[in-house]
Each structure stands twice: as C-alpha cells, then as structure tokens.
mmCIF file of C-alpha atoms in Angstrom:
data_model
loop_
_atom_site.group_PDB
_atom_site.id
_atom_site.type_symbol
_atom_site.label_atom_id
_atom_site.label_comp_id
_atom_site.label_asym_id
_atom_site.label_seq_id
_atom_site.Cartn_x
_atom_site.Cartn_y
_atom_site.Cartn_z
ATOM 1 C CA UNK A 1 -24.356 -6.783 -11.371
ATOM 2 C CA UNK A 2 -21.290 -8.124 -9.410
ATOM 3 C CA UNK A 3 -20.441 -5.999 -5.870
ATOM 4 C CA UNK A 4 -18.177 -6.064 -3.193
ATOM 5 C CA UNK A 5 -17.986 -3.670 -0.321
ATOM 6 C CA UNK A 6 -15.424 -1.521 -2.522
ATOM 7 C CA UNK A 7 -18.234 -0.596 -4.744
ATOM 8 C CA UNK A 8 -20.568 -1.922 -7.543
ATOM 9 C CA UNK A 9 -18.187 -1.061 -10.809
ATOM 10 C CA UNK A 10 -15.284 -2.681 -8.709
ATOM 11 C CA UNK A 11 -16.792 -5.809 -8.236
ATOM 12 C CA UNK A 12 -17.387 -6.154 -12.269
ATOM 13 C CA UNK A 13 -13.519 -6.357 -12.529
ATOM 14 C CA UNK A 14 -13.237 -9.485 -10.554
ATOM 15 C CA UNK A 15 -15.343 -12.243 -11.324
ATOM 16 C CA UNK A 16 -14.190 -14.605 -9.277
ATOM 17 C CA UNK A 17 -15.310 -13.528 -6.014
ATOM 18 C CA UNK A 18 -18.629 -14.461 -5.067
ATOM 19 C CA UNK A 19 -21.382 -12.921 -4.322
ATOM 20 C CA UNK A 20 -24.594 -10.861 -6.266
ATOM 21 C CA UNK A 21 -26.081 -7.248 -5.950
ATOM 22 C CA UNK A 22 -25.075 -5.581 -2.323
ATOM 23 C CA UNK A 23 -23.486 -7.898 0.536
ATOM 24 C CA UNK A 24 -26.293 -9.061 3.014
ATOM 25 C CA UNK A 25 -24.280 -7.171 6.027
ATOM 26 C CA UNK A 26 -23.253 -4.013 5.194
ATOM 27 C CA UNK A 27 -21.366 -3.531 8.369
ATOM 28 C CA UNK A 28 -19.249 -6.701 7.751
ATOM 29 C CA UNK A 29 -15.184 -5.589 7.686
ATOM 30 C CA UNK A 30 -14.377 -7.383 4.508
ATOM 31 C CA UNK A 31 -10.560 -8.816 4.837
ATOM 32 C CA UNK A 32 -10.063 -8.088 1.168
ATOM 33 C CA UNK A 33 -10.824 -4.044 2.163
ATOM 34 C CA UNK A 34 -9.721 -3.476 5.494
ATOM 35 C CA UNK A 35 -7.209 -4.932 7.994
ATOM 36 C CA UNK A 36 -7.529 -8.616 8.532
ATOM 37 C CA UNK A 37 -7.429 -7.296 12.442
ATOM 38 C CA UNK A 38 -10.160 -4.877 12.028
ATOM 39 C CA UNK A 39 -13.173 -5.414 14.425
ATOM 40 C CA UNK A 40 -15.935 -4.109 15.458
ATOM 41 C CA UNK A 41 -16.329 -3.932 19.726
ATOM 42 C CA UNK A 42 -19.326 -4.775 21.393
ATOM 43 C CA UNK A 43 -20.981 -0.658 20.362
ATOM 44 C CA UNK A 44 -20.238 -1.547 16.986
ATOM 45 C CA UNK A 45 -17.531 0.996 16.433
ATOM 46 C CA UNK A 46 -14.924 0.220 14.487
ATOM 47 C CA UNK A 47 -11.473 -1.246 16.160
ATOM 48 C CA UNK A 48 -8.124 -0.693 14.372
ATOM 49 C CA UNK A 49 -5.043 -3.414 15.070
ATOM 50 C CA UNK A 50 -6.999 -3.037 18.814
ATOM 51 C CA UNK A 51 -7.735 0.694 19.076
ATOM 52 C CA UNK A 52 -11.095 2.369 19.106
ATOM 53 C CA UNK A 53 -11.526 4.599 16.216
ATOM 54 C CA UNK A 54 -13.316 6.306 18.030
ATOM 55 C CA UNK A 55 -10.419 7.194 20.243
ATOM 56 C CA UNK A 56 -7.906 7.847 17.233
ATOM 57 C CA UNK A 57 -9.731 10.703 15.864
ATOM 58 C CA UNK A 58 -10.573 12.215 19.459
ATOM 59 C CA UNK A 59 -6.780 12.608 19.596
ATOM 60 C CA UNK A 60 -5.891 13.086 16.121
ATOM 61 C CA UNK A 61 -9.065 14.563 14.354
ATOM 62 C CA UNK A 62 -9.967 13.841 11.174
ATOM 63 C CA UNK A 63 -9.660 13.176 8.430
ATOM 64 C CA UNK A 64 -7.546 10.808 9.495
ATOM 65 C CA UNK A 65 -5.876 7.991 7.657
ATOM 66 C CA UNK A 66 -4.618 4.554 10.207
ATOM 67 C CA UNK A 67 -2.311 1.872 8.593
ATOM 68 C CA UNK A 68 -2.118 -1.219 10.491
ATOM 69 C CA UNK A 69 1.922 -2.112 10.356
ATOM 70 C CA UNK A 70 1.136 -5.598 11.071
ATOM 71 C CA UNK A 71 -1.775 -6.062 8.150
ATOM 72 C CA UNK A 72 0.756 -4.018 6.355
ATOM 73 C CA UNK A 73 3.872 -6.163 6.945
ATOM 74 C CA UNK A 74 2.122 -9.623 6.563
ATOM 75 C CA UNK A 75 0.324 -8.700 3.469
ATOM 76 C CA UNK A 76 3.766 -7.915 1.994
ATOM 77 C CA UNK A 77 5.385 -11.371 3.527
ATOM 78 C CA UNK A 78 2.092 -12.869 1.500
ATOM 79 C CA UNK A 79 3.167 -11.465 -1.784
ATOM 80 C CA UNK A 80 6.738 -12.614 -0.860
ATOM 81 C CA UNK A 81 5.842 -16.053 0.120
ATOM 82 C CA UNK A 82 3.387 -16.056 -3.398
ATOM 83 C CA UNK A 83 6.575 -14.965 -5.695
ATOM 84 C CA UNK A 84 9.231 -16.763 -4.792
ATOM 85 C CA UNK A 85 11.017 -14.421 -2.077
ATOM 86 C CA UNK A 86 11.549 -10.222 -1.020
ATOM 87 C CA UNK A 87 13.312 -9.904 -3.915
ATOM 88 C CA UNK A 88 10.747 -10.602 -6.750
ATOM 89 C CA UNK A 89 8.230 -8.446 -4.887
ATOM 90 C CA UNK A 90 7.752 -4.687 -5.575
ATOM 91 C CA UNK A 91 5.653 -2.166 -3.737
ATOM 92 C CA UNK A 92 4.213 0.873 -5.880
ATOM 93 C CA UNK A 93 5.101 3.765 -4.026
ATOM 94 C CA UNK A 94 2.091 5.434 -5.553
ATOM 95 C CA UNK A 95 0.096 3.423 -3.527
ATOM 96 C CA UNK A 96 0.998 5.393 -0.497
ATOM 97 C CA UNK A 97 3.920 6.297 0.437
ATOM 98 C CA UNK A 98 5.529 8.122 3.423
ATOM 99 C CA UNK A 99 9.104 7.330 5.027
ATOM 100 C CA UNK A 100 7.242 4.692 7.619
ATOM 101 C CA UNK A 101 6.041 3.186 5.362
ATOM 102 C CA UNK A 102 9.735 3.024 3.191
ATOM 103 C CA UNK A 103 11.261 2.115 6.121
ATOM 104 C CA UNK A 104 8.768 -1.172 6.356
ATOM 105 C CA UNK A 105 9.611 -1.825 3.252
ATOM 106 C CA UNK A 106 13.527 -1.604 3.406
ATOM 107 C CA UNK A 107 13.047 -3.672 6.916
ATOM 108 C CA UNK A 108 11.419 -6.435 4.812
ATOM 109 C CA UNK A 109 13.551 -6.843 2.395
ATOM 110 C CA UNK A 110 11.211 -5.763 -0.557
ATOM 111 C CA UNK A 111 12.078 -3.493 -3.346
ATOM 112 C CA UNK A 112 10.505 0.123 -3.838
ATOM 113 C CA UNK A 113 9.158 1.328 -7.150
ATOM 114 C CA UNK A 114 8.893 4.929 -7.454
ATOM 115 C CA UNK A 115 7.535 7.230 -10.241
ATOM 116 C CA UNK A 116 8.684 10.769 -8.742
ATOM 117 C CA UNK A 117 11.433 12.794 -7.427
ATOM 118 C CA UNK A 118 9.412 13.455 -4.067
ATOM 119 C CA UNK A 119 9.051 9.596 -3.670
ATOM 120 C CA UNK A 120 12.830 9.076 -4.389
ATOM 121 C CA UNK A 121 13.196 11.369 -1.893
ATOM 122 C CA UNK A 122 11.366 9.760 0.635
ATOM 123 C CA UNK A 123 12.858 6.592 -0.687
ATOM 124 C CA UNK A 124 16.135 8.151 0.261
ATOM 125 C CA UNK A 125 15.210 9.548 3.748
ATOM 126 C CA UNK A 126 14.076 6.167 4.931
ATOM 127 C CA UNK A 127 17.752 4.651 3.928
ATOM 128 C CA UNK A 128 15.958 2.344 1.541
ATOM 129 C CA UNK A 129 19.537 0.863 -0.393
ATOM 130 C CA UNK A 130 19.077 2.274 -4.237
ATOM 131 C CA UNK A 131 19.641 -0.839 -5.427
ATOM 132 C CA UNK A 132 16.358 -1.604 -4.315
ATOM 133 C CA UNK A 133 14.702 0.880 -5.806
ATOM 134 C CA UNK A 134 12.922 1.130 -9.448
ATOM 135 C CA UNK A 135 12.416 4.650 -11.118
ATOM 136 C CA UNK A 136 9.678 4.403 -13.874
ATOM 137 C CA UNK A 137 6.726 6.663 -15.581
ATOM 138 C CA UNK A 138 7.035 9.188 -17.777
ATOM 139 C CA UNK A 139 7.822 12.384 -18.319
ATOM 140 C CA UNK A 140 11.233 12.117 -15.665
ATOM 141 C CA UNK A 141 12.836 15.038 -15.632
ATOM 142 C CA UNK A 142 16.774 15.303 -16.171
ATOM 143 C CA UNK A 143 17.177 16.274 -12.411
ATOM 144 C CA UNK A 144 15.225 13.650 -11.371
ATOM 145 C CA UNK A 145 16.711 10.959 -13.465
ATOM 146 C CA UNK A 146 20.427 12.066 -12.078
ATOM 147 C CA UNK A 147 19.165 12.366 -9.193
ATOM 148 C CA UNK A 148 18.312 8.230 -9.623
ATOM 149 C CA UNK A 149 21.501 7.539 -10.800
ATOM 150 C CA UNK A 150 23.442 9.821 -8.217
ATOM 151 C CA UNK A 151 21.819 7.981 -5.337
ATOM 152 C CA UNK A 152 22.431 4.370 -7.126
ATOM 153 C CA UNK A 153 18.725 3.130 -8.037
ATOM 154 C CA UNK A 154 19.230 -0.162 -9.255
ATOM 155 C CA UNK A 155 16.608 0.137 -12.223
ATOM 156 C CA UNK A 156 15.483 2.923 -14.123
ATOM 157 C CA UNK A 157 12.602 1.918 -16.345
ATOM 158 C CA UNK A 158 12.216 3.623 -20.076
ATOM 159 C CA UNK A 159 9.067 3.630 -21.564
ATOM 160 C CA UNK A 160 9.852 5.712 -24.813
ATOM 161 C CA UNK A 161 12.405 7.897 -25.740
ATOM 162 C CA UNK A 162 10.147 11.124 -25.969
#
C-alpha cells in the first residue's frame, strides 16, 4: 500500500509520489501537507510562519486552526504562474473560506468560486469585485441566485435544470 503523511487511503490516489508503507520519520513536516515554512525548533515543537505553536494556543486555546498568509499567497501565485495568469485560476471557497482569506484572494487577483449564499456573502464583505466570482452547485435557491445576479457575479454555473 501507497502512504503519505495525509493517510494510507490518500496516498492510493496519487501514484506518483514516492514512497511505500509509513514514511521513515513520522515527525517530518511534509511541504505537500503543511506550510512550506513550517519547522520544528530545537524542543521539537512545531513552528508556524516563525511562531511557537505552542505559544498560539496558550493565547488562543484550542482547537485552533493557523493559516500561514505567506504559504497561502505563494501557493496561489504557483497555481497562477502554472495556468497562464490570476485570471485562469479559481479558489474553491469550500475549501475554507472566511473574509481574510477573500480578501487574499481579491488582493491577488484570483477569482472566487462559491457554492452558497453565506460564502457570497463573505465574498461580498471582503469587496471581492462580482465579476470575479463563480456561483455553482446545486440546489441554489431563488434568493440566492438573485442575490448572485444583484451583486454582479460574473458566472453562475447550471448543472441541470431541476
């Protein structure tokens, strides 16, 4: 069987990336799962674009979820580069999305694909331009969908007519 550190039934889906049965260091950050700025200090805790996490959840508790804007920003600026330009790249709201996180995404240049009313919302709280923004999935409501086209999203995508 095929693992990565994500977990043994993940590492069936891709083939090519190397490696057989568990990793030999467990405690290795693997860039393809976390940060490409995670660390770990000389304790072997667990540093965050520089910050203990140790320290995070002392002052913010747990659970606790970190997002490093700078992994975040040059993954995105990767998928860019890989696609011809901002334009041709689209991130999934469902992925995670909070107005931060929007607003990264407006700042870049990238276009937003949401499946809800909440994430237009937040899609509209973060100023992201609506003709930027992609509405799919089913089962859209009517206020949702007018809500689309009242704010200007640029594509609203149909997947049946039920």
């Amino acid at each position: 069987m095929r693992t990565h550190p994500a977990g043994p039934r993940s590492g069936e889906l891709h083939p090519d990336r190397p490696g057989h049965g568990a990793p030999t260091d467990l405690n290795r950050l693997d860039p393809l799962v976390w940060p490409r700025g995670a660390t770990r200090n000389q304790d072997g805790a667990l540093n965050l674009a520089g910050l203990d996490a140790r320290d995070l959840t002392a002052r913010h508790g747990t659970p606790l979820m970190v997002i490093d804007e700078a992994d975040f920003r040059s993954r995105c600026q990767d998928f860019a580069d890989a696609f011809g330009g901002a334009a041709s790249v689209h991130y999934a709201g469902k992925a995670f999305l909070c107005t931060e996180i929007a607003r990264w995404i407006r700042d870049d240049g990238l276009f937003l694909d949401v499946c809800s009313g909440g994430e237009l919302a937040v899609a509209i709280r973060a100023g992201m331009p609506g003709s930027r923004i992609g509405m799919h999935g089913n089962n859209k409501s009517l206020a949702e969908l007018e809500a689309a086209v009242d704010y200007g999203v640029g594509r609203i995508i149909v997947d049946s007519f039920e």
